[in-house]
């Protein structure tokens, strides 16, 4: 099977949440000597991008995104032993969570899946997470980026608090934010390092910040 066909199968497997196809294509990719970077970046990640676009347009919903994430995770599990040998070192570590006072996780979960598919180590702290917990997780996992989602106007202020907490302890983290009430103007105002309007944009944003 050609490299192009294997990568196309990897992409299709995530788009159609077909775990068996993902596993077969991943094993075929390894057998053909395709690099982990290509398997994730040009195969699985491309499928996740399509899933992200369709989710942003409300063509599919959270259950399908979760199914796509599980498909990708099944493939990543096969790649794990190779990654730990350094054959496809992860690009960096991102701590993700919904900010303090907010319990909405849909957008954040999609972003976590997108980043994992793009080759990042993602530490998902869940929802209603304090600035201190973000920083502690960043310290423990040697993260480069902290990503905080807010889905309610009342919890936007927690994003500002995270930026201020990071500055206060002079931590080296880049803070990025998203969520329905969040905007580029808001992120500029609070001194954040980046804003992602859609799940799809987060990969480009994080790539830029950790490069």
Coordinates of C-alpha atoms in Angstrom, one line a residue:
X1 CA 0.0 0.0 0.0
X2 CA 1.4 3.4 -0.9
X3 CA 2.2 6.0 1.8
X4 CA -0.5 8.3 0.3
X5 CA -3.1 5.6 0.7
X6 CA -2.1 4.8 4.3
X7 CA -2.3 8.4 5.3
X8 CA -5.7 8.8 3.5
X9 CA -6.9 5.8 5.5
X10 CA -5.7 7.3 8.7
X11 CA -7.5 10.5 7.9
X12 CA -10.7 8.7 7.0
X13 CA -10.6 6.5 10.1
X14 CA -10.8 9.6 12.3
X15 CA -13.4 11.3 10.2
X16 CA -15.6 8.2 10.3
X17 CA -14.6 7.2 13.9
X18 CA -13.6 3.7 12.6
X19 CA -11.3 2.3 15.2
X20 CA -10.4 -0.9 13.3
X21 CA -9.4 1.1 10.2
X22 CA -7.3 3.5 12.4
X23 CA -5.5 0.5 14.0
X24 CA -4.9 -1.3 10.7
X25 CA -3.7 1.9 9.0
X26 CA -1.4 2.8 11.9
X27 CA 0.2 -0.7 11.9
X28 CA 0.6 -0.5 8.1
X29 CA 2.2 3.0 8.5
X30 CA 4.7 1.6 11.0
X31 CA 5.5 -1.4 8.7
X32 CA 6.1 1.0 5.8
X33 CA 8.4 3.1 7.9
X34 CA 6.3 6.2 7.8
X35 CA 7.4 8.7 10.5
X36 CA 5.3 9.3 13.6
X37 CA 5.2 13.0 12.6
X38 CA 3.6 12.1 9.3
X39 CA 1.3 9.6 10.8
X40 CA -0.1 12.2 13.2
X41 CA 0.4 15.4 11.2
X42 CA -0.6 14.2 7.7
X43 CA -3.0 11.3 8.7
X44 CA -4.8 11.3 12.1
X45 CA -4.5 15.1 12.6
X46 CA -5.9 15.9 9.2
X47 CA -8.9 13.8 10.0
X48 CA -9.3 15.6 13.4
X49 CA -9.1 18.9 11.5
X50 CA -12.1 17.9 9.4
X51 CA -13.9 16.8 12.5
X52 CA -13.1 20.1 14.1
X53 CA -14.4 22.1 11.1
X54 CA -17.6 20.0 11.0
X55 CA -18.1 20.6 14.7
X56 CA -17.6 24.3 14.4
X57 CA -20.3 24.4 11.6
X58 CA -22.6 22.3 13.8
X59 CA -22.7 19.5 11.2
X60 CA -21.7 17.0 13.9
X61 CA -22.0 17.2 17.7
X62 CA -20.1 16.2 20.8
X63 CA -20.7 12.4 20.6
X64 CA -19.2 12.3 17.2
X65 CA -16.2 14.4 18.3
X66 CA -15.7 12.0 21.3
X67 CA -15.9 9.0 18.9
X68 CA -13.3 10.6 16.7
X69 CA -11.0 11.3 19.7
X70 CA -11.3 7.7 20.8
X71 CA -10.4 6.5 17.3
X72 CA -7.3 8.7 17.4
X73 CA -6.4 7.6 20.9
X74 CA -6.6 3.9 19.7
X75 CA -4.0 4.8 17.0
X76 CA -1.9 6.9 19.4
X77 CA -1.8 3.9 21.8
X78 CA -0.1 1.8 19.1
X79 CA 2.4 4.6 18.5
X80 CA 3.1 5.2 22.2
X81 CA 6.0 2.6 22.5
X82 CA 7.7 4.2 19.5
X83 CA 7.2 7.7 20.9
X84 CA 8.8 6.8 24.2
X85 CA 11.8 5.6 22.2
X86 CA 12.1 9.2 20.9
X87 CA 11.2 8.2 17.4
X88 CA 8.5 10.8 17.3
X89 CA 9.1 13.1 20.2
X90 CA 6.0 15.1 21.3
X91 CA 6.0 18.7 20.2
X92 CA 5.4 20.1 23.7
X93 CA 3.1 20.0 26.7
X94 CA -0.2 22.0 27.0
X95 CA -2.3 22.2 30.2
X96 CA -5.9 22.6 29.3
X97 CA -9.0 23.3 31.5
X98 CA -12.2 25.2 31.8
X99 CA -11.5 28.2 34.2
X100 CA -12.7 28.6 37.7
X101 CA -16.5 28.9 38.1
X102 CA -17.2 27.3 34.7
X103 CA -18.3 23.7 34.1
X104 CA -18.7 23.7 30.3
X105 CA -16.3 21.2 28.7
X106 CA -17.4 20.6 25.1
X107 CA -15.1 23.1 23.4
X108 CA -12.2 22.3 25.7
X109 CA -12.5 18.6 25.0
X110 CA -12.5 19.1 21.3
X111 CA -9.4 21.3 21.6
X112 CA -7.6 18.6 23.7
X113 CA -8.4 16.0 21.1
X114 CA -7.1 18.3 18.3
X115 CA -3.8 19.0 20.2
X116 CA -3.3 15.3 21.0
X117 CA -3.8 14.5 17.3
X118 CA -1.3 17.2 16.3
X119 CA 1.4 15.6 18.5
X120 CA 1.1 17.4 21.8
X121 CA 1.1 16.0 25.3
X122 CA -2.1 17.4 26.8
X123 CA -2.8 17.6 30.5
X124 CA -6.6 17.9 30.8
X125 CA -7.5 19.2 34.3
X126 CA -11.3 19.2 33.6
X127 CA -13.5 22.1 34.6
X128 CA -13.8 24.7 37.3
X129 CA -10.0 25.0 37.7
X130 CA -8.2 27.7 39.7
X131 CA -5.3 29.7 38.4
X132 CA -3.0 28.1 41.0
X133 CA -4.0 24.6 39.8
X134 CA -3.1 25.6 36.2
X135 CA 0.3 26.8 37.4
X136 CA 0.9 23.7 39.6
X137 CA 0.1 21.4 36.7
X138 CA 2.3 23.5 34.4
X139 CA 5.2 23.1 36.9
X140 CA 4.7 19.4 37.4
X141 CA 4.5 18.6 33.7
X142 CA 7.0 21.1 32.4
X143 CA 4.4 22.6 30.1
X144 CA 4.9 25.5 27.6
X145 CA 1.3 26.6 27.3
X146 CA -1.7 27.0 29.6
X147 CA -5.1 27.0 27.8
X148 CA -8.2 28.2 29.6
X149 CA -11.8 28.0 28.3
X150 CA -14.7 30.1 29.5
X151 CA -18.2 29.6 28.2
X152 CA -19.9 32.2 30.4
X153 CA -19.4 35.9 30.5
X154 CA -19.3 35.7 34.3
X155 CA -16.2 33.5 34.2
X156 CA -14.2 35.6 31.7
X157 CA -12.5 37.4 34.6
X158 CA -10.9 34.0 35.6
X159 CA -8.9 34.2 32.4
X160 CA -7.5 37.6 33.4
X161 CA -6.7 36.1 36.9
X162 CA -4.7 33.3 35.2
X163 CA -2.6 35.8 33.2
X164 CA -1.9 37.9 36.3
X165 CA -1.0 34.8 38.4
X166 CA 1.5 33.6 35.8
X167 CA 3.0 37.1 35.7
X168 CA 3.2 37.3 39.4
X169 CA 5.2 34.1 39.8
X170 CA 7.2 35.0 36.7
X171 CA 6.4 31.6 35.2
X172 CA 7.4 31.0 31.6
X173 CA 4.0 29.9 30.4
X174 CA 2.1 31.2 27.4
X175 CA -1.6 31.7 28.2
X176 CA -4.2 31.1 25.5
X177 CA -7.9 31.3 25.8
X178 CA -11.1 30.6 24.0
X179 CA -14.9 30.1 24.5
X180 CA -18.1 31.7 23.3
X181 CA -17.8 35.1 25.2
X182 CA -14.0 35.3 24.7
X183 CA -12.5 37.4 21.8
X184 CA -9.2 38.6 20.4
X185 CA -9.9 42.0 21.9
X186 CA -10.5 40.5 25.3
X187 CA -7.3 38.5 25.1
X188 CA -5.4 41.6 24.0
X189 CA -6.9 43.6 27.0
X190 CA -5.8 41.0 29.6
X191 CA -2.4 40.4 28.1
X192 CA -2.9 36.8 26.9
X193 CA -0.5 35.2 24.5
X194 CA -3.2 34.0 22.1
X195 CA -6.8 33.5 21.3
X196 CA -8.4 30.6 19.4
X197 CA -11.9 31.2 18.1
X198 CA -12.4 27.6 16.9
X199 CA -11.0 24.2 17.8
X200 CA -9.2 24.1 14.5
X201 CA -7.2 27.3 15.1
X202 CA -5.7 26.0 18.3
X203 CA -3.1 23.8 16.6
X204 CA -1.7 26.7 14.5
X205 CA -1.7 29.0 17.6
X206 CA 0.1 26.5 19.8
X207 CA 2.6 25.5 17.0
X208 CA 3.5 29.2 16.8
X209 CA 3.9 29.7 20.5
X210 CA 6.1 26.7 21.1
X211 CA 8.3 26.9 18.0

